[in-house]
Amino acid sequence: MTCIFKFRFAGSLTGVSKMHCRDKRDNFKRKSKNMDTNLFQLDENSPLSRIKTYFDALQNSTDEYLFAMDVSTRQVMLSKNFLRDFNFPDILVDDFAALLTPFVWHEDREILESAMNELDSANAGVEIFGELRLMNRNGEYGWVSLRMGVGADEFGQPELAAGIISRMDIKVKADHITGLLNRNAFHLALMKELNNSGDAHGAVVFVGLDNFQLINETYGYEVSDNALRQIAQDITNILPVDIPLYKLDNDMFAFFVSDVYPEEIEIIFSSIQLCMREIRNIDDTIYCTASAGAVFYPDDADDVVTLMRYAEVALEFARQKGKDQIAFFDAAFYERWRYDLGMQNLMQNSIARGCEDFFLCYQPQVNAKTGELVGAEALLRWYDRDGSVVAPMQFIPLLEKSRMIIPVGHWIIENAIKTAKHWHSFMPKFEISVNISLYQLEEHMLYEFVKDCIERYDIDPTTIVFELTESHNIYDWDFVNKQFQAFHDLGIKISMDDFGMGYSNLSFLKNFRCNQIKIDRVFVEDILNSEYDRQLVKHIIMMCHAVGMEVCVEGIEDEPTYIYVRDVCGADIIQGFYFGYPETPDVFVKRFETINKA
Ligand code: C2E
Ligand code: MG
Ligand code: MG
């Protein structure tokens, strides 16, 4: 039985002829009404006829481009998507290579030619592979991989060659660990959602695992991959059946829900939090939590790229607020976040130019009893693009987060030591206090660097004070401890900044023996009105004296407070606006004389 195919005739291409096929269910009859038509016959004895059913089934189930060639007649059967995407004349062609060549990037034509030549001489079972750039009907080139093989007849002779051309850009649509659709697929689906209805309302939600890195490192990839699969499955089960879960990069999942209220998103997220508590195979001492960021369309944004960016920003917001929670997109946070990013970028450039826009100010520290200048604290400042001076609390956390504090920290230490050495010619015992965040103590090169500075500037190490300031993310306390001890042994004085705040507490003092503590301003600002604060400061100072520690009280702004802290509390050193603001070195030197003459 013969079956006749309709096809679109394109120009005067060769090899287009009538062919016959015995299969009645042939779906090569294409339905398009406005196509030019011609007739094709597929020889019923052709191996192509025998495989056509499989070929059809296969082409309907894949996005790849498929072709099969009858080795004896050189006739090639193509999958329909060749016609759709490459403007090919029809599904049955005689000279496939000649048809394909004009669509291949000129530099890659040799690859196609040699693949086809290889096919001519290939024995059954041989696999031929190549990668080249192919132009689609929109005139755009994209990378494809070409894979072909030859099958033998019953006598072992090459009979049928089959091949597959895969577009590399759309090839990877699923995440290889969880099997969920990936970022590309999410992008497409969301675009469809926004385009389909002119009035789409809903929420995009990104879910990020908070400490998955820890699970990776503690248990290895096999266990963490299993955990990821399980989390993917559990979240999928929580979501309504018509809402697919997607896996974006690393440990981030995403979904979108139409016509939803924030409260409903919160309920979904609570269920996700619950399922996170039950990850099997993970030791119950390690908890994996999730944070989420949600953004609403069209209220917050109405295009895919912005919605995805905002969802990521909202996720970052949730993490900054302490993780294990959901945050909704917040325009003010977004602005701040963008400002921080810009600032981080500017600081990076500044560091590359030798910390050009950074400078140090010095605030006097005086002997509480005599009011005599004994030293100064070096305080970092940074010039913003517009020339305004930025205070450290605005940029030091950024420097720490990005690890830029390491090069900047070196610059601070070197400059403070250089300045102090210069001032030693006026006042040999002048002490220079440098703020070092605990995070900096984790750096392995710090000790060598400091030692080298001491030698180069030939400075007495006992005139250097390291003020340890709070910092997050300390991983290696053992090393911090050793480094602390090493600086101690070098003769550097160690001061514990902001005593009573954050890390700076009694238990820290138990493990790290300091020479000095600095009492934060919050304890003294109300001291004249509060008996409680008075007792607190007085007894902290007594306790420190009892174990041989010196006490510096910060934030003294007026004379009555100074007198009280000096006479009743017994402070050793005073730092505060009452004795001087942080100033640049030249202004400070002038104050030098004033304070010492006073
Ligand atoms: P800190 O080390 O406790 O520094 C003292 C802060 O209190 C300084 O703020 C200083 O200007 C301010 N201050 C001093 N006396 C008074 C006073 O009488 N009244 C008031 N209201 N404030 C007073 P600054 O310079 O803004 O520094 C803030 C923090 O930034 C510092 O607190 C320190 O933790 C950090 N920091 C500053 N420079 C550096 C640095 O070079 N490296 C590191 N890692 N941190 C630094
Ligand atoms: Mg300090
Ligand atoms: Mg302080």
Tab-separated table of C-alpha atoms in Angstrom, residues 37 109 130 182 207 217 420 458 503:
chain	number	residue	atom	x	y	z
A	37	THR	CA	2.311	20.929	-2.100
A	109	ARG	CA	31.241	23.675	7.553
A	130	GLY	CA	30.628	16.977	16.085
A	182	ASN	CA	15.553	24.686	35.930
A	207	VAL	CA	13.127	29.510	48.480
A	217	GLU	CA	30.833	19.838	53.810
A	420	ALA	CA	52.623	56.846	65.600
A	458	ASP	CA	61.328	50.347	64.050
A	503	TYR	CA	30.820	39.101	71.915
